Coordinates of C-alpha atoms in Angstrom, one line a residue:
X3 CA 79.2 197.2 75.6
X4 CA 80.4 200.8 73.8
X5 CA 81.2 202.6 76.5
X6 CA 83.4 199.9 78.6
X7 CA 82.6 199.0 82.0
X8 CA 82.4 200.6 84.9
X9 CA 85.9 200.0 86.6
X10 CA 87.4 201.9 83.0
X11 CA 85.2 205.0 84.3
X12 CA 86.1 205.0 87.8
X13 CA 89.8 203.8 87.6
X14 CA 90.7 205.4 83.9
X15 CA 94.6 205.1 82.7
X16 CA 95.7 207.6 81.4
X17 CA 96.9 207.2 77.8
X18 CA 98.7 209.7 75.3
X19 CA 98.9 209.9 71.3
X20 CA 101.0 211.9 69.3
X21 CA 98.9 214.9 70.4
X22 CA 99.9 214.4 73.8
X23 CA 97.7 213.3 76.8
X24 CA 94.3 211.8 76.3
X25 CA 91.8 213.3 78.2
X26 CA 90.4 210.4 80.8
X27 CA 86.1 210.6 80.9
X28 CA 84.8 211.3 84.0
X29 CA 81.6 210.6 85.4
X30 CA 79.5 213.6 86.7
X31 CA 77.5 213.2 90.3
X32 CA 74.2 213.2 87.8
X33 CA 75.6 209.8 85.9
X34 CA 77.0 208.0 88.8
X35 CA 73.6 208.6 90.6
X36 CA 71.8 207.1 87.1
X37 CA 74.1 204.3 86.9
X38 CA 73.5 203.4 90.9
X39 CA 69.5 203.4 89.8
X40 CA 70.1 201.1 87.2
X41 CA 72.1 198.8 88.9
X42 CA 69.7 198.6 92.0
X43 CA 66.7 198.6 89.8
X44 CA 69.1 195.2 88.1
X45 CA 69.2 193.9 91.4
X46 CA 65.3 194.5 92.4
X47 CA 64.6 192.3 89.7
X48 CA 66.5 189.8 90.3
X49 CA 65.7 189.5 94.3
X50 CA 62.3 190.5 94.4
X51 CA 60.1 189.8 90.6
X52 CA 61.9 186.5 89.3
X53 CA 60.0 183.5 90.0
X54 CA 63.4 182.0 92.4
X55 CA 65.7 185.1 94.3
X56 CA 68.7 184.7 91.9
X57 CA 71.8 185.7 93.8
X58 CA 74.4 187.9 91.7
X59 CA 77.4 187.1 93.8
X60 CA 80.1 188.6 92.1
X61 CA 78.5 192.5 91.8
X62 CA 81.7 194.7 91.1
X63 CA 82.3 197.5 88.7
X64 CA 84.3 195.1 86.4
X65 CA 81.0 193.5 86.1
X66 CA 78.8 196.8 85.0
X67 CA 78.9 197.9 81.6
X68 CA 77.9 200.7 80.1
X69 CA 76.0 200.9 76.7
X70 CA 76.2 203.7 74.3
X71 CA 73.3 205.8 76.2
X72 CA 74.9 205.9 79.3
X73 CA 72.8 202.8 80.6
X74 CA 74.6 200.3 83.2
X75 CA 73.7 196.9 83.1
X76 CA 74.9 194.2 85.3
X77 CA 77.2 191.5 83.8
X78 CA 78.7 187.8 84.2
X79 CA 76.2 186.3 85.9
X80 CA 78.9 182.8 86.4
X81 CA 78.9 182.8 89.9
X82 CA 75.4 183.6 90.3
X83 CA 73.0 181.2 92.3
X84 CA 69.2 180.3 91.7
X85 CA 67.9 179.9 95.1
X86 CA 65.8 176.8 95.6
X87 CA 62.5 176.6 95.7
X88 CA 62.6 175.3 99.3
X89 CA 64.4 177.3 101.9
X90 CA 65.8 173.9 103.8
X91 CA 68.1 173.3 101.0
X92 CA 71.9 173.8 101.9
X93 CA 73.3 177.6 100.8
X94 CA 75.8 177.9 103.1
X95 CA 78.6 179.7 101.9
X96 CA 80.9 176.8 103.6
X97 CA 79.1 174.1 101.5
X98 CA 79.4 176.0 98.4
X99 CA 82.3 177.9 98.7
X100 CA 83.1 181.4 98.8
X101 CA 81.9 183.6 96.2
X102 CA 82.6 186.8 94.9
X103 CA 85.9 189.1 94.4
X104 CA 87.4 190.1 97.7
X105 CA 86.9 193.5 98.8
X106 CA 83.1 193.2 97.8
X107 CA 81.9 190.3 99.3
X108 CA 79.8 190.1 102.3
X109 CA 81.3 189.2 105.9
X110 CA 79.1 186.7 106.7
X111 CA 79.9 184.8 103.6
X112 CA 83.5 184.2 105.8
X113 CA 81.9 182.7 108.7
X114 CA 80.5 180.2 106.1
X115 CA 76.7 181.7 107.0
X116 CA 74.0 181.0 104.5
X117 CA 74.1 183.0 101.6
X118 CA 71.5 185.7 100.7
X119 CA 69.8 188.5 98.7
X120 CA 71.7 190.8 101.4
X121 CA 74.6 189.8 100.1
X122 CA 74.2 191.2 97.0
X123 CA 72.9 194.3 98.7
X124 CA 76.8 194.5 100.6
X125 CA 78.4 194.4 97.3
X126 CA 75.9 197.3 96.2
X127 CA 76.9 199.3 98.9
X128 CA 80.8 199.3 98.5
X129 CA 80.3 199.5 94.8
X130 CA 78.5 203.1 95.5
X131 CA 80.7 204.2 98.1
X132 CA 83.7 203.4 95.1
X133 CA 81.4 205.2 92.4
X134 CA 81.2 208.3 95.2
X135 CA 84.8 208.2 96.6
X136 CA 86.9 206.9 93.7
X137 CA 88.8 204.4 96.1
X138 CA 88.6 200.9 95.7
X139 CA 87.8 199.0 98.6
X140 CA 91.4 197.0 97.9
X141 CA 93.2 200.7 98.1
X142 CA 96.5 200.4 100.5
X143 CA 95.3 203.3 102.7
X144 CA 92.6 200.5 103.8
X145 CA 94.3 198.1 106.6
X146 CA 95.0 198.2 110.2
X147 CA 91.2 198.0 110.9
X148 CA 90.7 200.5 108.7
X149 CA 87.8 200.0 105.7
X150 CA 86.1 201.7 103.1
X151 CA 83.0 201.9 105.0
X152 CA 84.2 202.6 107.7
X153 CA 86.6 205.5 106.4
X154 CA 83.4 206.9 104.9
X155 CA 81.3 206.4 108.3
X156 CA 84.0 208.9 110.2
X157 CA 84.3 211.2 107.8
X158 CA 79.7 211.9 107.6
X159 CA 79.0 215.1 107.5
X160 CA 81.6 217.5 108.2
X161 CA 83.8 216.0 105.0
X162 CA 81.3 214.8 103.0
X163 CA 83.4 216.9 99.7
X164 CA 86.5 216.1 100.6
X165 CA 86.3 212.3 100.8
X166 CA 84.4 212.4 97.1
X167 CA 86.3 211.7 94.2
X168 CA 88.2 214.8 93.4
X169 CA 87.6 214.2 89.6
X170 CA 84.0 214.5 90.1
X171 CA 84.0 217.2 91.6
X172 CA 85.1 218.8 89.0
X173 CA 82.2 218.3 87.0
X174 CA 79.9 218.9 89.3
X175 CA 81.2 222.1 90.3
X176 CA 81.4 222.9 86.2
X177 CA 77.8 221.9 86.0
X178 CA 75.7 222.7 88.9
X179 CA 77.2 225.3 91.1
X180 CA 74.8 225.0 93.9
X181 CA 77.3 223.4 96.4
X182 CA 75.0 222.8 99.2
X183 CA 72.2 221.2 96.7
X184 CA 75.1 218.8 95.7
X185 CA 76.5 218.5 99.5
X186 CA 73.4 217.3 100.5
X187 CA 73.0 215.1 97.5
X188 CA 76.2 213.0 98.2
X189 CA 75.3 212.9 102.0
X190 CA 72.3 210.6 101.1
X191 CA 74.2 208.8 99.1
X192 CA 77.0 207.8 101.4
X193 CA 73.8 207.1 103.7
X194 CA 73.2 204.5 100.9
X195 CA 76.0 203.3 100.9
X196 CA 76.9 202.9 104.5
X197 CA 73.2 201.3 105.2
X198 CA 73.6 198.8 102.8
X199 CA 77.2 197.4 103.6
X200 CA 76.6 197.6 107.2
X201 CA 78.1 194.2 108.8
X202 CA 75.2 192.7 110.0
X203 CA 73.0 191.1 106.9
X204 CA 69.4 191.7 109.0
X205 CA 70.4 195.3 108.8
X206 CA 70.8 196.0 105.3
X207 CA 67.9 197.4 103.6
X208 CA 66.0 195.7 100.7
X209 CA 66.9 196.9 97.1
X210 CA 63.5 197.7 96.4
X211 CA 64.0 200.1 99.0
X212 CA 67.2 201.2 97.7
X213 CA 65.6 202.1 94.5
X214 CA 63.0 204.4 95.5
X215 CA 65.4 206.2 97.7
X216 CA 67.7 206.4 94.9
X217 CA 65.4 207.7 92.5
X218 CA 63.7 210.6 95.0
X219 CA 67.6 211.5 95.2
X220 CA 67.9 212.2 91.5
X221 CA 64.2 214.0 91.0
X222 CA 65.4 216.6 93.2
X223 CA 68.8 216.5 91.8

C-alpha cells in the first residue's frame, strides 16, 4: 500500500539525509479514530455479513495498511480460519494450534478454548489501546503482572492525556485546541479498548457494536 502499514505510523524510525533529520509522520487523534472505524467496519464484515464467520487471527498493526487516502485495510489473511458450517466441528485452539502474534492474541486461546469471533475483537482492542497510547503491548515496562490493558484500566480518568501517545498530542493540541472535547474523546476510546480486550470472551462486545460506537465518537469529533 503507499502509505506503509500501520506499525511504520505508530512505531516510525527516525531516519536522516544530508539535510539532517527526517521528520517522522504522525498520526493525529482524527486519523487514528478513522483508521479504528475502518478496521472494525473490516472486522464486521467478516464476523457478521460473510456467508461463514471468517476468523482474522493474526489482527496486528503489521497487518493494517494504509492506502494513499488515508484508508486502513486489513492484511494477510494466512492464518485466518473459515468457520464451519456446523458449530460441532473441532476449533479448539489446542487442536489447531495457537494462532496469532503474542502480545495480541486472546487468553483463552492459551487454555486451548475454542476459537472465536471474540478473539478477533481482543486483538482489536490492544491494537486501539497501541494506536491511543503508542506502547506496544510487548513494551518492557509490561511484566510483573503488569499489562497494557491493565496499565490503561488504572490510569481512567484522571490520566487519560498523559498515558496517550505524547506524539499525538501534539497534533491534536496544534489542531483542535478544545482540550476537554479531545479529553473526552480519548476517554471513550480507551473505554473501547478496555471493553473489548477484557479477559473473559462472553464479555467482549460485538464489532458491530464497536462500529457504531466508533463512528458516533468521530461525528462529534
Amino acid at each position: 500500500m503507499d502509505q506503509g502499514s500501520l506499525e511504520m505510523w505508530l512505531h516510525p524510525t527516525y531516519k536522516s539525509n544530508h539535510h539532517g533529520p527526517i521528520k517522522p509522520r504522525i498520526l493525529t487523534l482524527y486519523a487514528r479514530i478513522s483508521i479504528g472505524i475502518d478496521i472494525a467496519y473490516a472486522l464486521d464484515y467478516l464476523h457478521n455479513q460473510c456467508k461463514n464467520q471468517i476468523i482474522h487471527c493474526d489482527l496486528k498493526p503489521g497487518n493494517i495498511l494504509i492506502d494513499k487516502n488515508m484508508f486502513a485495510r486489513i492484511a494477510d489473511f494466512g492464518l485466518a480460519i473459515t468457520l464451519p458450517e456446523y458449530p460441532s466441528m473441532n476449533l479448539c485452539s489446542s487442536s489447531t494450534g495457537i494462532r496469532g502474534t503474542t502480545g495480541y492474541i486472546a487468553p483463552e486461546y492459551g487454555l486451548g478454548c475454542k476459537m472465536t469471533t471474540k478473539g478477533d475483537t481482543y486483538s482489536f482492542g490492544i491494537l486501539l489501546l497501541e494506536m491511543l497510547t503508542g506502547k506496544k503491548p510487548t513494551n518492557r515496562m509490561f511484566r510483573g503482572g503488569l499489562n497494557l490493558h491493565n496499565f490503561v484500566s488504572l490510569s481512567l480518568p484522571d490520566d487519560v492525556i498523559k498515558i496517550t501517545d505524547p506524539l499525538m498530542k501534539v497534533m491534536t493540541s496544534a489542531n483542535k485546541g478544545d482540550d476537554k472535547r479531545v479529553e473526552d474523546c480519548l476517554t471513550r476510546m480507551y473505554s473501547i479498548g478496555l471493553a473489548c480486550s477484557k479477559t473473559s470472551a462472553k464479555d467482549r462486545p460485538d464489532m458491530r457494536d464497536v462500529l457504531y460506537e466508533l463512528e458516533s465518537i468521530r461525528n462529534i469529533f
